[in-house]
C-alpha positions as YAML, in Angstrom:
chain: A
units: angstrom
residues:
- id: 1
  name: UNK
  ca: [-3.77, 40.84, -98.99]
- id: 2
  name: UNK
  ca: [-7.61, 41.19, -99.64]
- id: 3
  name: UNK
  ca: [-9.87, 44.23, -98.90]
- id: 4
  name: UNK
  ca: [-11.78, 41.44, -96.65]
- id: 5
  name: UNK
  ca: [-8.47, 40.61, -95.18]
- id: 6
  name: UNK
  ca: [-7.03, 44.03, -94.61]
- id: 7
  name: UNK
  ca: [-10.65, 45.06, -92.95]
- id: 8
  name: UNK
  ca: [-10.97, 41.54, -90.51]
- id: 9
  name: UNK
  ca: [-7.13, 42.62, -89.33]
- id: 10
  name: UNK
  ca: [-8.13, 46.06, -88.58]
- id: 11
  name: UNK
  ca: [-10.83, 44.84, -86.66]
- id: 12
  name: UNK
  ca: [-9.30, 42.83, -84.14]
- id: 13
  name: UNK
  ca: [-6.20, 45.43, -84.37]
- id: 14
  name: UNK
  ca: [-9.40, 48.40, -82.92]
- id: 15
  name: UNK
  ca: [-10.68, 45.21, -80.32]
- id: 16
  name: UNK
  ca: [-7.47, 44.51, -79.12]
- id: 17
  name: UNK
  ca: [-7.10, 48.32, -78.96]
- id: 18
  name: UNK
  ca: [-10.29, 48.78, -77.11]
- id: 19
  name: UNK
  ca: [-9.16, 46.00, -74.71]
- id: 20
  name: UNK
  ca: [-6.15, 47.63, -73.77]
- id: 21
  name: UNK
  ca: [-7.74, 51.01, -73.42]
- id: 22
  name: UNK
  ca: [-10.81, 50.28, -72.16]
- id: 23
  name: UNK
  ca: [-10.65, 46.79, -70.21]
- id: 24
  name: UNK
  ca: [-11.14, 48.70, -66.53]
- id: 25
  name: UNK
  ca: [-13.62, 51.15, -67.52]
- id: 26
  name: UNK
  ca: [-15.93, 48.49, -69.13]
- id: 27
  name: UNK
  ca: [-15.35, 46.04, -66.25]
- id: 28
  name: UNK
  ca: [-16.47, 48.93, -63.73]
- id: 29
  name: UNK
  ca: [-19.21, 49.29, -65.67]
- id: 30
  name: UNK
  ca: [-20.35, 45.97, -65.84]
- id: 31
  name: UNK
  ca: [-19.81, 45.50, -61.92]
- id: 32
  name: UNK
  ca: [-22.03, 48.77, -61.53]
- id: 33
  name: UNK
  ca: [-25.13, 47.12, -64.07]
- id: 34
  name: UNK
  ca: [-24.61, 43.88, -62.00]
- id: 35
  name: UNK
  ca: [-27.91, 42.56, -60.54]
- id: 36
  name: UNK
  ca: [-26.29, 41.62, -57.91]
- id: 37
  name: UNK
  ca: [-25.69, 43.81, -55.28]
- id: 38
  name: UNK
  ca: [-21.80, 44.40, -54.84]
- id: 39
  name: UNK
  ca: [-19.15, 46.67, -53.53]
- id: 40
  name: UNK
  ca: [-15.43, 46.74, -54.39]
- id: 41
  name: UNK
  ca: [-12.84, 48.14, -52.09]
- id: 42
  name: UNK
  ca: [-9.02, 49.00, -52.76]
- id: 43
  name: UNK
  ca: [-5.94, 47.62, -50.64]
- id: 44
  name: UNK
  ca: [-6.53, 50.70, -48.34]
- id: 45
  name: UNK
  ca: [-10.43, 49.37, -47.46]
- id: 46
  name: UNK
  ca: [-11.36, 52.55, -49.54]
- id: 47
  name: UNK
  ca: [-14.71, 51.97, -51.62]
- id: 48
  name: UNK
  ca: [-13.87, 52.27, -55.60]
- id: 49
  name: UNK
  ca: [-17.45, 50.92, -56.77]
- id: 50
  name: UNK
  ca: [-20.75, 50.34, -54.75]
- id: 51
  name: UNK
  ca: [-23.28, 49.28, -57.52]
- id: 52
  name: UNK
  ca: [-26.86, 50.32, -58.12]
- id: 53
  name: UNK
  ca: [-28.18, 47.09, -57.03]
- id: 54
  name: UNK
  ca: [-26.54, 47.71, -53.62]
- id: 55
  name: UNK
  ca: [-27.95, 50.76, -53.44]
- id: 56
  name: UNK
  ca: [-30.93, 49.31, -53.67]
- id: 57
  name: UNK
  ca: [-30.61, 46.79, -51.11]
- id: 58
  name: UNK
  ca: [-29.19, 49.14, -48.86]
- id: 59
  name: UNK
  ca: [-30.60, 52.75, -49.21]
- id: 60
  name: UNK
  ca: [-27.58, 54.36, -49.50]
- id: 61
  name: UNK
  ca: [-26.34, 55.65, -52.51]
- id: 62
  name: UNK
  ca: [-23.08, 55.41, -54.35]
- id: 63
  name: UNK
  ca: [-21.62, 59.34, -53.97]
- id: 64
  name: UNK
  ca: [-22.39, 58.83, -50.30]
- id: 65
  name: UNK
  ca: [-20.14, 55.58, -49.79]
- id: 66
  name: UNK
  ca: [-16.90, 55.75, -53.03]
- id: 67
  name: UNK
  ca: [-13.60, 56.99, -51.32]
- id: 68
  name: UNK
  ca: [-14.65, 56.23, -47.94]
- id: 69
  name: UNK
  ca: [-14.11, 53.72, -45.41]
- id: 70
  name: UNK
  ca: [-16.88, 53.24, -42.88]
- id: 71
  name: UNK
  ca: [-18.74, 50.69, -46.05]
- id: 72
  name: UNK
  ca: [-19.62, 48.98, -42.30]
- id: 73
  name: UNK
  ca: [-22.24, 51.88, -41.30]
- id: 74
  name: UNK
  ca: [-25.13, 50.64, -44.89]
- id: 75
  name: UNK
  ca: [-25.28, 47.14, -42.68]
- id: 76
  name: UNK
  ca: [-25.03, 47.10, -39.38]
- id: 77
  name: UNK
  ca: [-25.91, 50.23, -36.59]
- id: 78
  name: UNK
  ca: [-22.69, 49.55, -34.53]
- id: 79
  name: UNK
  ca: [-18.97, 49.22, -36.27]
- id: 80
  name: UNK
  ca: [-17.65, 45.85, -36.83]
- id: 81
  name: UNK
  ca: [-15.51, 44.22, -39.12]
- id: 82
  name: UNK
  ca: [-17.28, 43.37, -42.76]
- id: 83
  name: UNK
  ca: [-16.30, 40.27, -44.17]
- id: 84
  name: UNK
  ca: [-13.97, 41.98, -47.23]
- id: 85
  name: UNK
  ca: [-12.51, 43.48, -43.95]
- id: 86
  name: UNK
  ca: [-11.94, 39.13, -43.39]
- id: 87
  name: UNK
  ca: [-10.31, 38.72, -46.41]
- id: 88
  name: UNK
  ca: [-8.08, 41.57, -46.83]
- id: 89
  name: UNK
  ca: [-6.45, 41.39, -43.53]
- id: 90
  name: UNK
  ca: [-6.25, 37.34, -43.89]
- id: 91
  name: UNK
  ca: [-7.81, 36.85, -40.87]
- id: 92
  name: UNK
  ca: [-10.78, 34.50, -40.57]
- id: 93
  name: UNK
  ca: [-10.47, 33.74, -36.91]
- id: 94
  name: UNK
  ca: [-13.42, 36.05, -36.03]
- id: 95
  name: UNK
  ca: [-15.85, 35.03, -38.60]
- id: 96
  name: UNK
  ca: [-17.40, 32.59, -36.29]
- id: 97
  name: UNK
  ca: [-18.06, 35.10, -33.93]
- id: 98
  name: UNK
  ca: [-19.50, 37.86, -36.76]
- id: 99
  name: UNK
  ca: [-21.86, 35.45, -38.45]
- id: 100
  name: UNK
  ca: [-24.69, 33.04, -38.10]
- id: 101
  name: UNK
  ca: [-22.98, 30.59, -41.16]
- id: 102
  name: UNK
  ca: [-19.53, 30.92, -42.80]
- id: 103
  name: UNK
  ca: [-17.40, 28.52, -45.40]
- id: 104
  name: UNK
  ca: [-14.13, 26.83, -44.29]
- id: 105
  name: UNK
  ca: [-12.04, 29.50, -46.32]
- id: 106
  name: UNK
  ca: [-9.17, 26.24, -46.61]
- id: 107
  name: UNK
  ca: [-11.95, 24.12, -48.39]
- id: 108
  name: UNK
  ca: [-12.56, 27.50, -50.52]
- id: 109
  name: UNK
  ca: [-8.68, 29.27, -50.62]
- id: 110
  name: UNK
  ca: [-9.63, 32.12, -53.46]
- id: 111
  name: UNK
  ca: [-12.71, 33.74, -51.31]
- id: 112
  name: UNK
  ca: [-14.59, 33.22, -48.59]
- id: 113
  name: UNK
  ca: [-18.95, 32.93, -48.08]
- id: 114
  name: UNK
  ca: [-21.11, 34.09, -45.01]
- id: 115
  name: UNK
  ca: [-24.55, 34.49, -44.23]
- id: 116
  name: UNK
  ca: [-26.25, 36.97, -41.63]
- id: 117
  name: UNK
  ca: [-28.80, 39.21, -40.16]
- id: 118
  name: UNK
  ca: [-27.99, 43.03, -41.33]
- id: 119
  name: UNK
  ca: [-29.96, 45.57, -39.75]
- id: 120
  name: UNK
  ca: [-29.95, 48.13, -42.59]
- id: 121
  name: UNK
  ca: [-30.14, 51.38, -40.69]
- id: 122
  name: UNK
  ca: [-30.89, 53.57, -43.89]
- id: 123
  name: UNK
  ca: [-33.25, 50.95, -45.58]
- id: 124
  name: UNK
  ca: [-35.34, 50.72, -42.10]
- id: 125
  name: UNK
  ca: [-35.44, 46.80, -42.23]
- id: 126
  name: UNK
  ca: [-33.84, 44.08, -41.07]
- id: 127
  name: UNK
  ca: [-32.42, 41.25, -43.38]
- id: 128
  name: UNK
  ca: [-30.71, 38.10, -43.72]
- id: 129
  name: UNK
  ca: [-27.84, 38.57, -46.29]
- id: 130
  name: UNK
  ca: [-25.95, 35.65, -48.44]
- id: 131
  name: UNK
  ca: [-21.79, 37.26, -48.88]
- id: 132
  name: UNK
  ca: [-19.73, 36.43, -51.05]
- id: 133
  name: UNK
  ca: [-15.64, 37.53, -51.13]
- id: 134
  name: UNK
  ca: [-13.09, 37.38, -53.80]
- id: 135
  name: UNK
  ca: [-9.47, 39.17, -54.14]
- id: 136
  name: UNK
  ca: [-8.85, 41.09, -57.19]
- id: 137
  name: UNK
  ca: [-5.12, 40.40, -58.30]
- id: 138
  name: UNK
  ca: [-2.86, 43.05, -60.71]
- id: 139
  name: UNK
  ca: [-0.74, 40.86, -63.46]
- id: 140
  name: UNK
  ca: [1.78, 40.32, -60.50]
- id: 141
  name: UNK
  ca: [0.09, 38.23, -58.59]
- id: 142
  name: UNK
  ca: [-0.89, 40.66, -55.72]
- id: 143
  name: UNK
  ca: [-4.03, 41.94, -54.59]
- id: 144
  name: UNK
  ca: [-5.16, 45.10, -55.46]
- id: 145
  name: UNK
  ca: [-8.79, 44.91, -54.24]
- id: 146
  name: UNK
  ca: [-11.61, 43.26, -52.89]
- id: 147
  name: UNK
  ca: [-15.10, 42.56, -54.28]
- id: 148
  name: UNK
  ca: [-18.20, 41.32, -52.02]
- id: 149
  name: UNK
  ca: [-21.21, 40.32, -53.21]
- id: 150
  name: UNK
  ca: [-24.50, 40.48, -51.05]
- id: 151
  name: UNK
  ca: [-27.76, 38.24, -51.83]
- id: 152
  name: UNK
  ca: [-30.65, 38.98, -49.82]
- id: 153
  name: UNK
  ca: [-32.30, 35.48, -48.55]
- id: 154
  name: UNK
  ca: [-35.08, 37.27, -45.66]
- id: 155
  name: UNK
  ca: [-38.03, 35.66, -47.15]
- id: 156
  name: UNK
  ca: [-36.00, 31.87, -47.33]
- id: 157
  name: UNK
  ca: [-34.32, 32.00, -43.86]
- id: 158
  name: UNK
  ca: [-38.46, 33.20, -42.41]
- id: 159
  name: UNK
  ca: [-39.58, 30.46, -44.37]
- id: 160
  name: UNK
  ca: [-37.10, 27.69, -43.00]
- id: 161
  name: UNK
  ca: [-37.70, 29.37, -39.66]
- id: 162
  name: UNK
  ca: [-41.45, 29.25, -40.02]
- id: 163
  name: UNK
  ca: [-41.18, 25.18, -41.34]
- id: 164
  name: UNK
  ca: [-38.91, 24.45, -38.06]
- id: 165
  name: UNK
  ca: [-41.26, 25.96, -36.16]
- id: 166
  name: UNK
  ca: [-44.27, 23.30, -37.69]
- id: 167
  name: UNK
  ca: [-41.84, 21.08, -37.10]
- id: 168
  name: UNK
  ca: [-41.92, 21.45, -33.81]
- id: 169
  name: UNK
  ca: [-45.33, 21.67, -33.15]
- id: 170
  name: UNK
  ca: [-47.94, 19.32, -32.38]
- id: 171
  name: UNK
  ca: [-50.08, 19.44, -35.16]
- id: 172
  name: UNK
  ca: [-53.33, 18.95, -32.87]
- id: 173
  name: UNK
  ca: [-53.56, 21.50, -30.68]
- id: 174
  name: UNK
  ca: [-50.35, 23.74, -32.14]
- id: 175
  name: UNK
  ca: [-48.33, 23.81, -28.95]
- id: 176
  name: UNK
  ca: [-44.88, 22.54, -28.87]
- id: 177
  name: UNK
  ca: [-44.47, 18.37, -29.27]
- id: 178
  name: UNK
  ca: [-42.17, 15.82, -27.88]
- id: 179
  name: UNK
  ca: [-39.15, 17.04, -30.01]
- id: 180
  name: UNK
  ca: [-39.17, 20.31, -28.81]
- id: 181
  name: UNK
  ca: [-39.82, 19.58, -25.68]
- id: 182
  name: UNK
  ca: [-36.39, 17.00, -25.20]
- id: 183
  name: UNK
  ca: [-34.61, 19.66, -27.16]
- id: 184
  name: UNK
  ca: [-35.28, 22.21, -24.59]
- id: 185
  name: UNK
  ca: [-35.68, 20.20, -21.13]
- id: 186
  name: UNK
  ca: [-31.93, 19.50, -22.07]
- id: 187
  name: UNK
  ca: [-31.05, 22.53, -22.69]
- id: 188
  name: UNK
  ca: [-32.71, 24.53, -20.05]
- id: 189
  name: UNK
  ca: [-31.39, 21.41, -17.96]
- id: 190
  name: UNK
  ca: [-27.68, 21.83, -18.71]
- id: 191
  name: UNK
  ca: [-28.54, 26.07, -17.97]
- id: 192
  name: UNK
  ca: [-29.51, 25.43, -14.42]
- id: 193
  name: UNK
  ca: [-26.77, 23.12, -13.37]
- id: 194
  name: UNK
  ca: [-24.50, 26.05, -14.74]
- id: 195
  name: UNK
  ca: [-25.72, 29.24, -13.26]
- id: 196
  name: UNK
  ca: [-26.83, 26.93, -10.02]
- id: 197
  name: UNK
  ca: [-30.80, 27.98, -10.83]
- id: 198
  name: UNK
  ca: [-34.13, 25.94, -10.11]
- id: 199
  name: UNK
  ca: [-35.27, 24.29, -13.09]
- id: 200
  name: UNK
  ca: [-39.38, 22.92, -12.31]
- id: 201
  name: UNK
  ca: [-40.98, 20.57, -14.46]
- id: 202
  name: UNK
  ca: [-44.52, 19.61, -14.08]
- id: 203
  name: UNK
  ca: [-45.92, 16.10, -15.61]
- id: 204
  name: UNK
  ca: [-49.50, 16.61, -16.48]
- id: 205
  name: UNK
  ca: [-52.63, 13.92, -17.20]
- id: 206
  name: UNK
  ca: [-56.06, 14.89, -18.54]
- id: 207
  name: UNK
  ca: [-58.15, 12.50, -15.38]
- id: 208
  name: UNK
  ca: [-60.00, 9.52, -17.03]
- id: 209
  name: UNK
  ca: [-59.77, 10.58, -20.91]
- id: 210
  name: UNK
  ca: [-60.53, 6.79, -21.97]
- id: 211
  name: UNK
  ca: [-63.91, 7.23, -20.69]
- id: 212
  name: UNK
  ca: [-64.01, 10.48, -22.47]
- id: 213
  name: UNK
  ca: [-63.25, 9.53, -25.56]
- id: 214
  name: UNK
  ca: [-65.50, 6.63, -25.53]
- id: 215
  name: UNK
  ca: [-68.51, 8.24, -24.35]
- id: 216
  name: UNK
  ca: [-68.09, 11.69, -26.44]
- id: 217
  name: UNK
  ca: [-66.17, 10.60, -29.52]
- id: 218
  name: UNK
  ca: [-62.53, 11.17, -30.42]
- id: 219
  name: UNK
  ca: [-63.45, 14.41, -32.34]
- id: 220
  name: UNK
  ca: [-64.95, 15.88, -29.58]
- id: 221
  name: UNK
  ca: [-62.08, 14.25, -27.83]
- id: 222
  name: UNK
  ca: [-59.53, 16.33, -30.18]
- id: 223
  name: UNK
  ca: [-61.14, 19.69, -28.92]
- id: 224
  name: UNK
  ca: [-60.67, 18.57, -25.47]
- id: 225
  name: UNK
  ca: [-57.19, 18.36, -26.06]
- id: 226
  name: UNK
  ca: [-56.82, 21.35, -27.82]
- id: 227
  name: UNK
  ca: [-58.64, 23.40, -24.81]
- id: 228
  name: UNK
  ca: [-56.17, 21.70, -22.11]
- id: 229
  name: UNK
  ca: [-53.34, 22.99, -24.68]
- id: 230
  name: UNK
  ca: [-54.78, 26.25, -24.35]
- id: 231
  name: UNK
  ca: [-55.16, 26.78, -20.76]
- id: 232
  name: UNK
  ca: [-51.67, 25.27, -20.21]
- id: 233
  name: UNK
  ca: [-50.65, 27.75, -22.79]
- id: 234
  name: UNK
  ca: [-52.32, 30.47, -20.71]
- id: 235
  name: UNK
  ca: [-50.75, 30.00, -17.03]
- id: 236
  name: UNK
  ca: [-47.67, 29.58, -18.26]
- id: 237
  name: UNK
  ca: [-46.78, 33.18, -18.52]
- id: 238
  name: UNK
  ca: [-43.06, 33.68, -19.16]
- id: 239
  name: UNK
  ca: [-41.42, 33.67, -22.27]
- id: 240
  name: UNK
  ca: [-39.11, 30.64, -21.00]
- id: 241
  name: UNK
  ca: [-42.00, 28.73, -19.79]
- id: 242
  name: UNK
  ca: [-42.69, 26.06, -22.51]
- id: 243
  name: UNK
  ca: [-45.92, 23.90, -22.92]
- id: 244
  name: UNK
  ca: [-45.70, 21.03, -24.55]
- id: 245
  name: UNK
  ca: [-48.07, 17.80, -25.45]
- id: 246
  name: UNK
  ca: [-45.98, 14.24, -25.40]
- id: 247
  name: UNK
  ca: [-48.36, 12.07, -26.87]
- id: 248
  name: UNK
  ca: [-52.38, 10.99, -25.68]
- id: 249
  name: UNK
  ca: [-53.67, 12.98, -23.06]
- id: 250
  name: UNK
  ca: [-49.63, 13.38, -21.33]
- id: 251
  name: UNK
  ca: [-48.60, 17.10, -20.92]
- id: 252
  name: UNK
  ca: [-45.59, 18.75, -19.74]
- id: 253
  name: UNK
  ca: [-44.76, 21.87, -18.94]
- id: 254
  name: UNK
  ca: [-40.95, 23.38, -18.43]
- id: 255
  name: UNK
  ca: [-40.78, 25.74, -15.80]
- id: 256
  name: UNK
  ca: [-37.14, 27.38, -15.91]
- id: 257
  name: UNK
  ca: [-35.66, 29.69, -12.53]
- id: 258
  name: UNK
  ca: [-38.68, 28.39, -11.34]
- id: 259
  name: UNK
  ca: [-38.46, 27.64, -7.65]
- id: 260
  name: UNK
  ca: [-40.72, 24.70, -6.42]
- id: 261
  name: UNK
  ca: [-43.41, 27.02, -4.33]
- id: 262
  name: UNK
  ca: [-43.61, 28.90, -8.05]
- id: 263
  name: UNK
  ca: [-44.02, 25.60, -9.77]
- id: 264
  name: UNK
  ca: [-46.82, 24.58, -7.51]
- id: 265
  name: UNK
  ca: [-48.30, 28.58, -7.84]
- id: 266
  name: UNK
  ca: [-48.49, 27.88, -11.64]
- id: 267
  name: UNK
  ca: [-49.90, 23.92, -11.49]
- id: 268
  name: UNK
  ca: [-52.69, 25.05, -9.26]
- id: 269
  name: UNK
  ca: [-53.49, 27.82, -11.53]
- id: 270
  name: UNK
  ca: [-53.75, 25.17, -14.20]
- id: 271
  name: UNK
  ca: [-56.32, 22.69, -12.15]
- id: 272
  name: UNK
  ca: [-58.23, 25.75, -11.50]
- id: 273
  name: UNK
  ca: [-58.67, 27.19, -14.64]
- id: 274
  name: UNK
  ca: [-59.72, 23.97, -16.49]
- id: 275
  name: UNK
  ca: [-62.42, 23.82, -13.89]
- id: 276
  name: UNK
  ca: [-63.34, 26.67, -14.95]
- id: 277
  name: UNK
  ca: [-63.98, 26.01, -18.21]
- id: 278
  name: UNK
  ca: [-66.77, 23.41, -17.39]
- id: 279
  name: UNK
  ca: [-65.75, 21.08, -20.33]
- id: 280
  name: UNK
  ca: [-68.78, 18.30, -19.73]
- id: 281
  name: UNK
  ca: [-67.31, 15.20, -18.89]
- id: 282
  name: UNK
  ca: [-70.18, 12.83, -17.93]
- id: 283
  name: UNK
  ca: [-68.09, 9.27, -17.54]
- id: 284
  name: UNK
  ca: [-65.52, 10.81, -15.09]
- id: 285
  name: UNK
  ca: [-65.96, 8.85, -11.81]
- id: 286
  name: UNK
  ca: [-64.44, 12.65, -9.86]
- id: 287
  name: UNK
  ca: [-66.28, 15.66, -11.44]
- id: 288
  name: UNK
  ca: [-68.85, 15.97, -13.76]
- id: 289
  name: UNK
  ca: [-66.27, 18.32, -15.59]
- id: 290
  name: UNK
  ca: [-63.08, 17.60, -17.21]
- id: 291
  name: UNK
  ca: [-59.98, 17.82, -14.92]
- id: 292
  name: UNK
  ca: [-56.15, 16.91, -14.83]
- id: 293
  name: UNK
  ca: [-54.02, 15.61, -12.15]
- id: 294
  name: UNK
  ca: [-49.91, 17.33, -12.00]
- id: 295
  name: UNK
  ca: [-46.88, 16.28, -11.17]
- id: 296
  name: UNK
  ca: [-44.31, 19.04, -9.88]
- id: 297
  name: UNK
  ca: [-40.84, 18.42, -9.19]
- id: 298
  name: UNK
  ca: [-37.99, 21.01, -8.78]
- id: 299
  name: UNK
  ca: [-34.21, 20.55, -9.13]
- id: 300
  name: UNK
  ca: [-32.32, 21.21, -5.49]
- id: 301
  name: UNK
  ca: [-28.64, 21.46, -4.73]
- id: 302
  name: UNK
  ca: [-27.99, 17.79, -4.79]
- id: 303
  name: UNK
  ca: [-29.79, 17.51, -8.53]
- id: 304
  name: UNK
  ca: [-25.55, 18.21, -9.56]
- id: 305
  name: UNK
  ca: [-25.44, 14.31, -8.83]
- id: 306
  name: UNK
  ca: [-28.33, 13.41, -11.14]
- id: 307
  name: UNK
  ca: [-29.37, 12.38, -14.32]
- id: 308
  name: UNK
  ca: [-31.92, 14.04, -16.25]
- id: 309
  name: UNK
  ca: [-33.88, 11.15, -16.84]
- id: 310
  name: UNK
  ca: [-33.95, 10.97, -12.95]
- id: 311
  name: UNK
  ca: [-35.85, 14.09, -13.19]
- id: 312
  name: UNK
  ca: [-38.40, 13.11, -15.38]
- id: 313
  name: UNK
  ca: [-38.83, 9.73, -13.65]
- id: 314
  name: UNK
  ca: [-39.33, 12.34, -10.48]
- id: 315
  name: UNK
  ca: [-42.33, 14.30, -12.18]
- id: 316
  name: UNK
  ca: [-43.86, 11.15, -13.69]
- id: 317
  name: UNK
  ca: [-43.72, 9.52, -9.95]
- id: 318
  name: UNK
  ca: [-45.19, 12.57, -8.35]
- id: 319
  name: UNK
  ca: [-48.49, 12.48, -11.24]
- id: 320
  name: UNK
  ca: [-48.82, 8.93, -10.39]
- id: 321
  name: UNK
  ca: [-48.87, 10.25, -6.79]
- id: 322
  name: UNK
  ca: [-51.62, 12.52, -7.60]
- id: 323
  name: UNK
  ca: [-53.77, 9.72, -9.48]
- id: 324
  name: UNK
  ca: [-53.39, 7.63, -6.10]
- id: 325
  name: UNK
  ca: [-54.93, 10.50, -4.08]
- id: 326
  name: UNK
  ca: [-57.92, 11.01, -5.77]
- id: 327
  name: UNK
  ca: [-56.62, 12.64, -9.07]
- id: 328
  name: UNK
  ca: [-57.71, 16.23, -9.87]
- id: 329
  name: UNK
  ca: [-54.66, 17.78, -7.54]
- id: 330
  name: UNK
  ca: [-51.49, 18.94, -7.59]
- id: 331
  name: UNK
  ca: [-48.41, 16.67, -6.09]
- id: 332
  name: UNK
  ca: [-45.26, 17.75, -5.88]
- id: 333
  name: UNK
  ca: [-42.47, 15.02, -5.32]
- id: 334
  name: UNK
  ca: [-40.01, 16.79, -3.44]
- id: 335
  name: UNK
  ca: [-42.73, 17.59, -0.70]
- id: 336
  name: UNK
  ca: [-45.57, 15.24, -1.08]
- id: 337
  name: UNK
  ca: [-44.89, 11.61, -2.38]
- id: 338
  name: UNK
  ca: [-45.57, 8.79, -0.12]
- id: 339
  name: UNK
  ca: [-42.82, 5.23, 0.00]
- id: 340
  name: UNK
  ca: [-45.33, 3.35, -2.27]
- id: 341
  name: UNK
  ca: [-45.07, 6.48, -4.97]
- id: 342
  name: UNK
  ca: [-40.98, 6.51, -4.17]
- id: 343
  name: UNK
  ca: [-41.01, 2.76, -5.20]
- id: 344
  name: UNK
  ca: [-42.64, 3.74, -8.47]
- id: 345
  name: UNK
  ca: [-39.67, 5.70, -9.29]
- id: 346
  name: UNK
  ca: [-37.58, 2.53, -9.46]
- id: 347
  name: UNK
  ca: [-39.47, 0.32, -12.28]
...
């Protein structure tokens, strides 16, 4: 055998060596380098390695966390299962109940992915974390550990949040658009034949807004709109209240646990205040200032039996109530509509 020979078998005799020797020491290692943030813990939910990455992410550092078992206390301010916690037990049943999104762990058998919001006590800041679980098997074939890997996504979930939101704003005058408003009409809709609360609704019209638009241009007529937005906006006070434009010159407002004498309270508030704001509006036949007519109409004990689009058909009947009487006022169906407006309801 060759001096080359002799020295490449020696070589992978001192690799294979190192292998055998060395194998767990350089794989902690690497798992403590990772960029990723990552913690391992034993079959005993004891920590064995909690990387500098995760300190990082966390605030907490390693000597404060290896050995013990409370891993639960560098995410979250109250105790609660983590999701290595998940894994090791082999209990998945609660993960819809821990997190916002989790993987089908039978489409993905060997681990198991989560996402959520993670207060971070120590780091002072709240985040939206990406996990990822894995076992860690011995050369029989049963687990000996469990590694989790975190991934911070806060500035990806605020951004999808912040395009949803856009998305569900009207791009005119920035207050929530037809989408929305159907999304949460239904919602709120389903709520108050549940808990047995008053749900209000009030259909509003910005009087004569042809004439406006003809005699002051539909620019000027896009900062009308945007000023109605804004005093509906502004009388509707709660943080369940929800203004919203349909389309045109058509507003709606969702009034939830409102009763109808509230409902009326807040519409009148509404005439009032646009009034007030003396936006010129020389072609209107009623005011020499711009002015809407409302529609109010409030669920009652026998709304169980309806529809919702029997509710909207309700405030739509009571506006067109309101443009019969003169327009700049304040209807509301269950109190004020006349046969002829009742017919209405049927077309």
């Amino acid at each position: 055998m060759t001096e080359k020979r002799l020295m490449s078998c020696r070589g992978r005799d001192e690799l294979r060596g190192f292998e055998e020797r060395d194998h767990g020491v350089f794989a902690a290692k690497l798992m403590e380098h990772l960029a990723v943030a990552a913690f391992v813990i034993d079959r005993s939910s004891r920590v064995l390695i909690w990387n500098k990455a995760l300190e990082r992410l966390t605030g907490v550092p390693a000597g404060e966390m290896i050995g013990r078992t409370d891993y639960w206390r560098a995410f979250y301010a109250e105790q609660r299962p983590c999701l290595v916690d998940l894994l090791l037990a082999g209990d998945f049943s609660r993960a819809g109940d821990l997190y916002e999104a989790w993987s089908d762990p039978d489409v993905n058998p060997g681990g198991l992915c989560a996402e959520n919001w993670c207060l971070m006590p120590r780091a002072g800041r709240k985040c939206y974390l990406a996990f990822d679980v894995g076992p860690i098997f011995d050369e029989s074939g049963d687990v000996i550990a469990v590694v989790e890997t975190l991934r911070d996504l806060t500035a990806h979930k605020r951004m999808e949040a912040e395009l949803e939101d856009l998305a569900g704003r009207d791009a005119l005058t920035s207050i929530a658009n037809r989408r929305t408003f159907d999304n949460r009409l239904g919602e709120e809709w389903r709520r108050c034949r549940r808990m047995a609360q008053p749900l209000s609704l009030l259909a509003i019209d910005v009087d004569y807004f042809k004439q406006y638009n003809d005699a002051y241009g539909h620019l000027q007529g896009d900062e009308c709109l945007k000023r109605v937005a804004g005093c509906l906006q502004g009388e509707a006070l709660r943080g369940g209240d929800l203004a919203a434009r349909l389309g045109g010159e058509e507003f709606s407002i969702i009034l939830p646990q409102t009763p109808n004498s509230g409902a009326l309270a807040v519409a009148e508030r509404i005439r009032k205040s646009l009034r007030a704001a003396r936006l010129m509006h020389g072609s209107s036949p009623i005011s020499q200032y711009v002015t809407v007519s409302i529609g109010v109409v409030t669920t009652t004990d026998e709304s169980a039996v309806m529809e919702l689009n029997e509710l909207v058909a309700m405030a739509d009947a009571a506006l067109y109530c309101a443009k019969r009487r003169g327009r700049d006022c304040v209807v509301s169906f269950s109190e004020d509509c006349c046969d002829a407006d009742r017919l209405y309801l049927s077309r």
